[in-house]
Amino acid sequence: MPGEVVLEPLRGAFDTEPLAGVLELAARRFRGHEAQADAPEDPALRASFLNELAEHCRVLVLTEALTAAARTGDRRYLVGRSAIVGDHRIFPVISVERDAWYEAPMLHTPADVLDPVERSFTESVVRAALDVATYELGRREPLGVTNVEPATILHAAADSFVAGVLRLTGQEFGQGARQAIDLVSAQPYEGRAGVGGVVLARPGHPDVAVEIEFEAPVSVQTTGSFRKVLEMAGHGLSLLSDGRAVYGLGWLDPSYDSARQDCFVCSISRTGTWELWHGTTPYLRVDNGMPSLPREQLGADEFADVVDRVFGDIDGRDATRLWDVADACAKQAHGTMVVVHPDAATERERLMPQAYAIRPARLAGRALQAATSIDGAVLVSPDGRCHAVGVILDGQATGTGDASRGSRYNSAIRYLAGAGKGSMVIIVSEDGRIDLLPRLMKRIRRSHVERVVERLVGASGDGTDFETFARLDRYAQGLEFYFDQAQCDAVNAARERVEERQWTEEGMRVTTVPISPDPAMDPSYYLVEG
């Protein structure tokens, strides 16, 4: 039937009434859209512009209709551009959990414009995935499964997000800026890693102070020249760029009003690593060419929780002293590693001569800076007293390291698997990030885990739609670490029941790998319930 809306797959997640007539609603919005007045006079350009505007209206109206039609309010719907397949206009749709969506840092940009700036890197990733879906649907013979690599989507998303940020600064031609920053961050200069800031702002911005102005701006696409001028950054000065060229050195005035959203900072912290900031908020991080959301900074409360769980009944003042050591290391210009050992005096003797023993003392200020200025770890006891510096850790290969991380991180993994078991390692990277090992899952209530499993098992029966079960299952997946054998068995059986039902009713099978208890799980991960 012309104009009829069909949802695939059919899972009962929407009421159909709010979806009726969405294309006609979109056509009415298109006819009354104020952007009609901006259409070019050239016939070909005008047709292209109006087609884009019509599609924009269809996507907006369908997004609003899906939100109104959803039977639960815990998801956000993003609609991609449509593709004509036979007699149908098909729109790909991705839904995400609303709470998780808004956890990512977001810019404040209008959505109801013809070419909106994506508000977060998360949104850019979803939009890039939708673009892939639209492209695949537009094939003469659409494929059932796309072969696009996830890294390709992430790179496209980062390109789009950075270009959108540059549009906010006034630069309409910022394509390629992400790749240029990737290259310059990875390029050494006379053997030194590139470190420094790049202020992204238009020339003449009232909140940008220019200390040195280049008469001939340096193109960011010329990696060698871009890297050479980056060497000048530091001592309170950053490169100044409009996204296409570096026009000088200077700084962003602290009085800059972040509500303007027209000045951003690209912070290059070490070889291949940089972050995109606005004000005090990081929006994008790139490590060796791989874009991601920035990692959250470790807080004092989380640090104290790990200290308590590793060392048991530790004095609160000692936990504070250890945090002060970690915080002081994070503020230095180089990375380091601090090993907190429950018997630091004995461990110092064991590691000799792979360490420089010192008289136990609490170090701070320039003494701590001196202790961390050489290769090797600093060995301290849980009361914050330093016992040795320049410690070379030993350990055994475990297969649990991370090839994308540096030598400090992986040597700490090996150490904790051997003689360092029962210790805590504080790893501070060059950009001031703090990692704690061992990585401990947060403590939760046993009753909460039990309720989650009960709800999932209950939803696997014949009376529950697949969308509801999938939503509960996604939540349960985040708690699998805490499941005991009986709970793993119950969840595996529930998933198998739904898998068979879905195959029978829809001809689609989503196979899951059976789960088993995590060997690292023990009762200490459960909170005491009153």
Coordinates of C-alpha atoms in Angstrom, one line a residue:
M1 CA 0.0 0.0 0.0
P2 CA 1.5 3.4 -1.0
G3 CA 2.7 5.4 2.1
E4 CA 2.5 2.3 4.4
V5 CA 5.3 2.1 7.0
V6 CA 6.9 -1.3 7.5
L7 CA 9.3 -2.0 10.4
E8 CA 11.9 -4.7 10.1
P9 CA 12.5 -6.7 12.1
L10 CA 9.1 -7.0 13.7
R11 CA 9.6 -7.0 17.4
G12 CA 6.7 -5.1 18.8
A13 CA 8.9 -2.3 20.1
F14 CA 6.7 0.5 18.4
D15 CA 3.1 1.5 18.2
T16 CA 2.3 1.9 14.5
E17 CA -0.2 4.8 14.8
P18 CA 2.4 7.6 15.3
L19 CA 4.2 6.3 12.2
A20 CA 1.3 6.7 9.8
G21 CA 1.7 9.4 7.2
V22 CA 5.3 10.2 8.0
L23 CA 6.3 10.9 4.4
E24 CA 3.4 13.3 3.9
L25 CA 4.3 15.1 7.1
A26 CA 7.9 15.3 5.8
A27 CA 6.6 16.7 2.5
R28 CA 4.6 19.4 4.3
R29 CA 7.6 20.4 6.4
F30 CA 9.8 20.5 3.3
R31 CA 7.3 22.8 1.5
G32 CA 7.3 25.2 4.5
H33 CA 10.9 25.1 5.3
E34 CA 12.6 28.4 5.6
A35 CA 15.7 27.1 3.8
Q36 CA 13.8 27.0 0.5
A37 CA 14.7 30.6 0.1
D38 CA 18.4 29.7 0.1
A39 CA 18.1 27.4 -2.9
P40 CA 20.6 28.4 -5.7
E41 CA 19.2 29.8 -9.0
D42 CA 21.2 27.4 -11.2
P43 CA 18.8 24.7 -12.1
A44 CA 21.1 21.7 -11.4
L45 CA 22.4 23.2 -8.1
R46 CA 18.8 24.1 -7.1
A47 CA 17.6 20.5 -7.8
S48 CA 20.4 19.1 -5.7
F49 CA 19.9 21.5 -2.9
L50 CA 16.1 20.8 -2.7
N51 CA 16.7 17.1 -2.8
E52 CA 19.0 17.4 0.2
L53 CA 16.5 19.5 2.0
A54 CA 13.7 17.0 1.3
E55 CA 15.8 14.1 2.6
H56 CA 16.7 16.2 5.7
C57 CA 13.0 16.7 6.4
R58 CA 12.2 13.0 6.0
V59 CA 15.0 12.0 8.4
L60 CA 13.9 14.5 11.0
V61 CA 10.2 13.6 10.8
L62 CA 10.9 9.9 10.9
T63 CA 13.2 10.4 14.0
E64 CA 10.4 12.3 15.8
A65 CA 7.8 9.7 14.8
L66 CA 10.0 6.7 16.0
T67 CA 10.6 8.5 19.3
A68 CA 6.8 9.0 19.8
A69 CA 6.0 5.4 18.7
A70 CA 8.5 3.7 20.9
R71 CA 6.9 1.7 23.7
T72 CA 9.9 2.4 26.0
G73 CA 11.5 5.8 26.6
D74 CA 15.0 4.5 27.4
R75 CA 16.5 4.6 23.8
R76 CA 17.5 7.3 21.4
Y77 CA 16.8 6.7 17.7
L78 CA 19.1 7.9 14.9
V79 CA 17.9 7.7 11.3
G80 CA 20.1 7.5 8.2
R81 CA 19.6 8.7 4.7
S82 CA 17.2 6.6 2.7
A83 CA 17.8 4.4 -0.3
I84 CA 15.3 3.4 -2.9
V85 CA 15.1 -0.4 -3.1
G86 CA 12.4 -1.6 -5.6
D87 CA 9.2 0.2 -4.7
H88 CA 10.3 1.0 -1.2
R89 CA 12.2 3.9 0.4
I90 CA 14.2 2.3 3.1
F91 CA 15.7 4.2 6.1
P92 CA 18.4 2.5 8.2
V93 CA 17.9 3.2 12.0
I94 CA 20.2 2.7 14.9
S95 CA 19.0 2.9 18.5
V96 CA 21.2 3.4 21.5
E97 CA 20.6 3.5 25.2
R98 CA 19.6 7.1 26.1
D99 CA 21.6 7.2 29.4
A100 CA 24.8 5.9 27.7
W101 CA 24.3 8.3 24.8
Y102 CA 24.3 11.4 27.1
E103 CA 27.4 10.2 29.0
A104 CA 29.6 11.2 26.1
P105 CA 30.7 14.9 26.2
M106 CA 28.5 16.9 23.8
L107 CA 28.7 20.2 22.0
H108 CA 25.6 22.4 21.8
T109 CA 24.8 22.6 18.1
P110 CA 21.4 22.9 16.4
A111 CA 20.0 19.7 14.9
D112 CA 17.3 21.2 12.7
V113 CA 19.7 22.6 10.1
L114 CA 20.4 21.2 6.6
D115 CA 24.0 20.2 7.4
P116 CA 24.3 20.0 11.2
V117 CA 27.6 19.7 13.1
E118 CA 27.7 16.4 15.0
R119 CA 27.6 17.0 18.7
S120 CA 29.9 14.3 19.9
F121 CA 32.3 11.7 18.5
T122 CA 29.7 9.1 19.5
E123 CA 27.2 10.7 17.2
S124 CA 29.8 10.8 14.4
V125 CA 30.4 7.1 14.7
V126 CA 26.7 6.3 14.5
R127 CA 26.2 8.6 11.5
A128 CA 29.2 6.9 9.8
A129 CA 27.7 3.5 10.4
L130 CA 24.3 4.7 9.0
D131 CA 26.1 6.1 5.9
V132 CA 27.6 2.6 5.3
A133 CA 24.1 1.1 5.7
T134 CA 22.6 3.5 3.2
Y135 CA 25.4 2.8 0.7
E136 CA 24.9 -0.9 1.0
L137 CA 21.1 -0.6 0.5
G138 CA 21.8 1.5 -2.6
R139 CA 23.6 -1.3 -4.4
R140 CA 21.9 -2.8 -7.3
E141 CA 21.9 -6.0 -5.3
P142 CA 22.3 -5.2 -1.6
L143 CA 24.5 -7.5 0.4
G144 CA 23.2 -9.3 3.5
V145 CA 26.4 -8.5 5.4
T146 CA 28.8 -5.6 4.9
N147 CA 32.5 -6.1 4.9
V148 CA 33.4 -2.6 6.1
E149 CA 36.1 -2.8 8.8
P150 CA 35.2 -1.0 12.1
A151 CA 38.4 1.0 11.9
T152 CA 37.2 2.4 8.6
I153 CA 34.0 3.7 10.3
L154 CA 36.0 5.1 13.2
H155 CA 38.3 7.0 10.8
A156 CA 35.4 8.4 8.8
A157 CA 33.7 9.5 12.0
A158 CA 36.8 11.2 13.3
D159 CA 37.2 13.0 10.0
S160 CA 33.6 14.2 10.1
F161 CA 33.8 15.3 13.8
V162 CA 37.0 17.3 13.4
A163 CA 35.7 18.9 10.2
G164 CA 32.5 19.8 12.1
V165 CA 34.5 21.4 14.9
L166 CA 36.5 23.4 12.4
R167 CA 33.2 24.7 10.9
L168 CA 32.3 26.0 14.3
T169 CA 35.5 28.0 14.3
G170 CA 34.6 29.4 10.9
Q171 CA 36.6 27.0 8.7
E172 CA 34.4 25.5 6.0
F173 CA 37.2 23.5 4.4
G174 CA 38.6 21.5 7.2
Q175 CA 38.6 18.1 5.5
G176 CA 41.9 16.3 6.0
A177 CA 42.7 18.0 9.3
R178 CA 42.4 14.8 11.3
Q179 CA 44.9 13.0 9.1
A180 CA 47.3 16.0 9.3
I181 CA 47.3 16.0 13.1
D182 CA 47.7 12.2 13.1
L183 CA 50.8 12.5 10.9
V184 CA 52.4 15.4 12.8
S185 CA 51.9 13.7 16.2
A186 CA 53.7 10.6 14.9
Q187 CA 56.5 12.5 13.3
P188 CA 59.8 12.9 15.3
Y189 CA 62.0 15.9 15.0
E190 CA 65.7 15.2 15.4
G191 CA 64.7 12.1 17.4
R192 CA 62.3 13.9 19.7
A193 CA 58.6 13.2 20.0
G194 CA 56.2 16.0 19.2
V195 CA 54.5 17.5 22.2
G196 CA 52.5 20.7 22.3
G197 CA 49.2 22.4 21.8
V198 CA 47.5 23.7 18.7
V199 CA 44.7 26.3 19.2
L200 CA 42.1 26.0 16.5
A201 CA 40.6 29.4 15.9
R202 CA 40.2 31.9 13.1
P203 CA 42.8 34.6 12.7
G204 CA 41.8 37.8 14.5
H205 CA 39.7 36.0 17.1
P206 CA 39.3 38.4 20.1
D207 CA 40.3 35.8 22.7
V208 CA 43.4 34.6 20.9
A209 CA 46.6 36.4 21.7
V210 CA 49.3 36.3 19.0
E211 CA 52.9 36.4 20.1
I212 CA 54.5 35.4 16.9
E213 CA 52.8 35.8 13.5
F214 CA 54.0 34.0 10.4
E215 CA 53.9 36.2 7.3
A216 CA 53.6 33.0 5.2
P217 CA 51.3 30.5 7.1
V218 CA 52.5 26.9 7.2
S219 CA 50.1 24.4 5.6
V220 CA 49.1 21.6 8.0
Q221 CA 49.2 19.2 5.0
T222 CA 53.0 19.7 4.8
T223 CA 53.9 17.3 7.6
G224 CA 57.6 18.2 7.8
S225 CA 57.0 21.9 8.1
F226 CA 54.1 21.5 10.4
R227 CA 56.2 19.3 12.7
K228 CA 59.1 21.8 12.6
V229 CA 56.9 24.7 13.9
L230 CA 55.3 22.4 16.5
E231 CA 58.8 22.2 18.0
M232 CA 58.4 25.9 18.8
A233 CA 55.3 25.2 21.0
G234 CA 55.8 25.2 24.7
H235 CA 56.7 27.6 27.4
G236 CA 53.1 28.8 27.5
L237 CA 52.8 29.2 23.7
S238 CA 50.7 27.0 21.4
L239 CA 50.5 26.9 17.6
L240 CA 47.6 28.9 16.2
S241 CA 45.8 27.4 13.3
D242 CA 42.6 27.8 11.3
G243 CA 42.6 24.1 10.5
R244 CA 44.3 24.5 7.1
A245 CA 47.4 26.5 8.0
V246 CA 49.4 27.5 11.1
Y247 CA 49.5 31.3 11.2
G248 CA 51.5 31.9 14.4
L249 CA 52.1 31.1 18.0
G250 CA 50.2 32.4 21.0
W251 CA 47.6 31.4 23.5
L252 CA 43.9 31.2 24.2
D253 CA 42.9 33.8 26.7
P254 CA 41.5 32.2 30.0
S255 CA 38.6 34.6 29.8
Y256 CA 37.3 32.8 26.6
D257 CA 33.6 32.2 27.0
S258 CA 33.1 28.5 26.2
A259 CA 29.5 29.1 25.3
R260 CA 30.8 30.5 22.0
Q261 CA 32.2 27.2 20.8
D262 CA 34.5 28.7 18.3
C263 CA 37.9 28.0 19.8
F264 CA 39.3 24.5 20.3
V265 CA 42.6 23.1 21.4
C266 CA 44.4 20.0 20.0
S267 CA 46.8 18.7 22.6
I268 CA 49.6 16.5 21.4
S269 CA 51.0 14.6 24.4
R270 CA 53.3 12.0 23.0
T271 CA 54.2 10.2 19.8
G272 CA 51.0 9.3 18.0
T273 CA 48.7 10.6 20.8
W274 CA 46.5 13.7 20.7
E275 CA 43.2 14.9 22.1
L276 CA 40.7 17.5 21.0
W277 CA 39.5 19.8 23.8
H278 CA 37.0 22.5 24.2
G279 CA 37.4 24.4 27.5
T280 CA 38.0 21.8 30.2
T281 CA 36.3 19.0 28.3
P282 CA 38.1 16.4 26.0
Y283 CA 35.9 15.3 23.0
L284 CA 38.2 13.0 21.0
R285 CA 41.3 11.0 21.6
V286 CA 43.6 9.4 19.0
D287 CA 46.2 6.8 19.8
N288 CA 48.5 5.7 16.9
G289 CA 45.8 6.7 14.4
M290 CA 42.9 4.9 16.2
P291 CA 40.2 7.4 17.3
S292 CA 38.2 6.8 20.5
L293 CA 36.4 8.7 23.3
P294 CA 38.8 10.2 25.8
R295 CA 39.4 8.1 28.9
E296 CA 38.0 9.5 32.2
Q297 CA 40.6 10.8 34.6
L298 CA 41.1 8.7 37.7
G299 CA 39.6 10.3 40.7
A300 CA 40.7 10.3 44.4
D301 CA 37.7 8.3 45.5
E302 CA 38.2 5.5 42.9
F303 CA 41.9 5.5 43.8
A304 CA 41.1 5.1 47.5
D305 CA 38.7 2.2 46.8
V306 CA 41.4 0.3 44.9
V307 CA 44.0 0.9 47.7
D308 CA 41.5 -0.4 50.2
R309 CA 40.7 -3.5 48.2
V310 CA 44.4 -4.3 47.5
F311 CA 45.8 -3.7 50.9
G312 CA 42.8 -4.3 53.2
D313 CA 42.6 -2.2 56.4
I314 CA 44.9 0.7 55.3
D315 CA 44.9 3.9 57.3
G316 CA 42.9 6.7 55.5
R317 CA 45.9 9.1 55.8
D318 CA 48.1 6.6 54.1
A319 CA 45.7 6.3 51.2
T320 CA 45.7 10.1 50.9
R321 CA 49.5 10.1 50.9
L322 CA 49.6 7.6 48.1
W323 CA 47.1 9.7 46.1
D324 CA 49.3 12.7 46.7
V325 CA 52.3 10.8 45.2
A326 CA 50.2 9.8 42.1
D327 CA 48.8 13.2 41.7
A328 CA 52.2 14.9 41.9
C329 CA 53.6 12.4 39.3
A330 CA 50.7 13.2 37.0
K331 CA 51.7 16.9 37.0
Q332 CA 55.2 16.3 35.8
A333 CA 56.3 16.6 32.2
H334 CA 57.2 12.9 31.8
G335 CA 55.7 9.6 32.6
T336 CA 56.7 7.3 35.5
M337 CA 55.7 4.3 37.4
V338 CA 55.2 3.8 41.2
V339 CA 55.0 0.3 42.7
V340 CA 53.2 0.1 46.1
H341 CA 54.4 -3.1 47.7
P342 CA 53.0 -4.4 51.1
D343 CA 56.6 -5.4 52.1
A344 CA 58.6 -2.8 50.3
A345 CA 61.7 -3.3 52.5
T346 CA 62.0 -7.0 51.7
E347 CA 61.1 -6.4 48.0
R348 CA 63.9 -3.8 47.7
E349 CA 66.4 -6.3 48.9
R350 CA 65.1 -8.9 46.4
L351 CA 65.4 -6.6 43.5
M352 CA 68.9 -5.4 44.3
P353 CA 71.0 -4.6 42.3
Q354 CA 68.2 -3.7 39.9
A355 CA 67.4 -0.7 42.0
Y356 CA 68.9 2.2 44.0
A357 CA 68.0 1.8 47.6
I358 CA 67.3 4.9 49.7
R359 CA 66.6 5.5 53.3
P360 CA 62.8 5.1 53.6
A361 CA 61.2 8.5 53.5
R362 CA 58.1 10.3 52.2
L363 CA 59.1 12.2 49.1
A364 CA 57.4 15.3 47.7
G365 CA 58.2 18.3 45.5
R366 CA 61.6 18.4 43.9
A367 CA 62.7 15.2 45.8
L368 CA 59.9 13.2 44.1
Q369 CA 60.6 14.9 40.8
A370 CA 64.3 13.8 41.1
A371 CA 63.3 10.2 42.1
T372 CA 61.1 9.9 39.0
S373 CA 63.4 11.5 36.5
I374 CA 65.4 8.3 35.8
D375 CA 64.3 5.1 34.1
G376 CA 62.7 2.5 36.3
A377 CA 59.9 2.5 38.9
V378 CA 59.7 4.1 42.4
L379 CA 59.1 1.5 45.1
V380 CA 57.0 2.7 48.1
S381 CA 55.3 1.0 51.0
P382 CA 51.5 1.5 51.6
D383 CA 52.3 4.3 54.1
G384 CA 53.8 6.3 51.3
R385 CA 57.5 5.9 52.2
C386 CA 59.9 5.5 49.3
H387 CA 62.3 2.6 49.6
A388 CA 64.0 2.6 46.2
V389 CA 64.2 4.4 42.9
G390 CA 65.2 3.3 39.4
V391 CA 63.7 -0.1 40.0
I392 CA 63.8 -2.5 37.1
L393 CA 60.8 -4.9 37.5
D394 CA 61.0 -8.6 36.8
G395 CA 58.1 -10.8 35.9
Q396 CA 56.7 -13.5 33.7
A397 CA 54.8 -13.4 30.4
T398 CA 51.1 -14.1 30.9
G399 CA 49.5 -13.4 27.5
T400 CA 47.4 -10.7 29.2
G401 CA 49.4 -7.6 28.2
D402 CA 48.3 -5.0 25.7
A403 CA 50.5 -4.5 22.6
S404 CA 49.0 -1.0 22.1
R405 CA 50.3 0.2 25.4
G406 CA 53.9 1.1 26.3
S407 CA 56.6 -0.8 28.0
R408 CA 55.7 0.5 31.5
Y409 CA 52.2 -0.9 31.3
N410 CA 53.3 -4.3 30.1
S411 CA 56.2 -4.7 32.5
A412 CA 53.7 -3.9 35.3
I413 CA 51.4 -6.6 34.1
R414 CA 54.2 -9.1 34.1
Y415 CA 55.4 -8.0 37.6
L416 CA 52.0 -8.4 39.1
A417 CA 51.7 -11.9 37.7
G418 CA 54.9 -12.9 39.5
A419 CA 56.7 -11.7 42.6
G420 CA 54.7 -8.5 42.6
K421 CA 51.4 -10.3 43.2
G422 CA 49.5 -8.4 46.0
S423 CA 51.0 -5.1 45.0
M424 CA 49.5 -2.1 43.3
V425 CA 51.2 -0.3 40.4
I426 CA 50.5 3.4 39.5
I427 CA 51.4 4.1 35.9
V428 CA 51.5 7.8 34.9
S429 CA 51.8 8.5 31.1
E430 CA 53.3 11.5 29.5
D431 CA 49.9 13.2 29.1
G432 CA 49.2 12.9 32.9
R433 CA 46.8 10.0 32.7
I434 CA 46.9 7.6 35.6
D435 CA 46.4 3.9 35.2
L436 CA 46.0 1.6 38.2
L437 CA 46.9 -2.1 38.2
P438 CA 45.5 -4.5 39.0
R439 CA 42.3 -3.4 37.2
L440 CA 39.5 -4.2 39.6
M441 CA 35.8 -4.4 38.6
K442 CA 33.6 -2.2 40.7
R443 CA 31.9 -3.7 43.8
I444 CA 28.1 -4.2 43.4
R445 CA 25.3 -5.8 45.4
R446 CA 24.7 -9.5 45.0
S447 CA 21.0 -9.0 45.1
H448 CA 21.3 -6.7 42.0
V449 CA 23.0 -9.4 40.0
E450 CA 20.4 -11.9 41.1
R451 CA 17.6 -9.7 40.0
V452 CA 19.2 -9.1 36.6
V453 CA 19.5 -12.8 36.0
E454 CA 16.0 -13.5 37.1
R455 CA 14.6 -10.8 34.8
L456 CA 16.6 -12.1 31.8
V457 CA 15.4 -15.7 32.4
G458 CA 11.8 -14.6 32.8
A459 CA 12.0 -12.7 29.5
S460 CA 13.1 -15.8 27.6
G461 CA 9.6 -17.3 27.6
D462 CA 7.1 -17.2 24.8
G463 CA 5.3 -14.1 26.1
T464 CA 8.2 -11.6 25.8
D465 CA 9.2 -9.9 22.5
F466 CA 12.7 -10.2 21.2
E467 CA 13.5 -6.5 21.6
T468 CA 12.7 -6.6 25.3
F469 CA 14.9 -9.7 25.8
A470 CA 17.7 -8.1 23.7
R471 CA 17.6 -4.9 25.9
L472 CA 17.8 -7.0 29.1
D473 CA 20.5 -9.2 27.7
R474 CA 22.7 -6.2 26.8
Y475 CA 22.5 -5.0 30.4
A476 CA 23.3 -8.6 31.6
Q477 CA 26.4 -8.7 29.4
G478 CA 27.9 -5.9 31.4
L479 CA 27.6 -8.0 34.6
E480 CA 28.8 -11.4 33.4
F481 CA 32.0 -11.0 35.4
Y482 CA 29.9 -11.4 38.6
F483 CA 28.0 -14.5 37.6
D484 CA 28.5 -17.8 39.4
Q485 CA 28.2 -21.2 37.7
A486 CA 24.4 -21.5 38.3
Q487 CA 23.8 -18.0 37.0
C488 CA 25.9 -18.7 33.9
D489 CA 24.0 -21.9 33.2
A490 CA 20.7 -20.0 33.6
V491 CA 21.7 -17.2 31.3
N492 CA 23.1 -19.6 28.6
A493 CA 19.8 -21.6 28.7
A494 CA 17.8 -18.4 28.4
R495 CA 19.8 -17.2 25.4
E496 CA 19.5 -20.6 23.7
R497 CA 15.7 -20.6 24.1
V498 CA 15.4 -17.2 22.6
E499 CA 17.8 -18.1 19.8
E500 CA 15.6 -21.1 18.8
R501 CA 12.4 -19.0 19.1
Q502 CA 13.8 -16.3 16.8
W503 CA 14.9 -18.9 14.3
T504 CA 11.5 -20.4 14.2
E505 CA 9.5 -17.2 14.1
E506 CA 11.8 -14.9 12.0
G507 CA 14.2 -17.2 10.3
M508 CA 17.1 -15.3 11.9
R509 CA 19.7 -16.7 14.3
V510 CA 22.0 -14.7 16.5
T511 CA 24.4 -17.2 18.0
T512 CA 26.0 -16.3 21.3
V513 CA 29.1 -17.9 22.9
P514 CA 28.2 -19.7 26.2
I515 CA 29.6 -18.0 29.2
S516 CA 31.4 -19.4 32.2
P517 CA 32.4 -18.0 35.6
D518 CA 35.4 -15.6 35.6
P519 CA 38.2 -17.1 37.6
A520 CA 39.1 -13.6 39.0
M521 CA 35.6 -13.2 40.6
D522 CA 35.4 -13.7 44.4
P523 CA 33.0 -12.5 47.1
S524 CA 35.1 -9.4 47.7
Y525 CA 33.4 -7.8 44.7
Y526 CA 30.1 -7.8 46.5
L527 CA 29.0 -4.9 48.7
V528 CA 27.9 -5.7 52.2
E529 CA 24.1 -5.5 52.2
G530 CA 22.3 -4.2 55.3

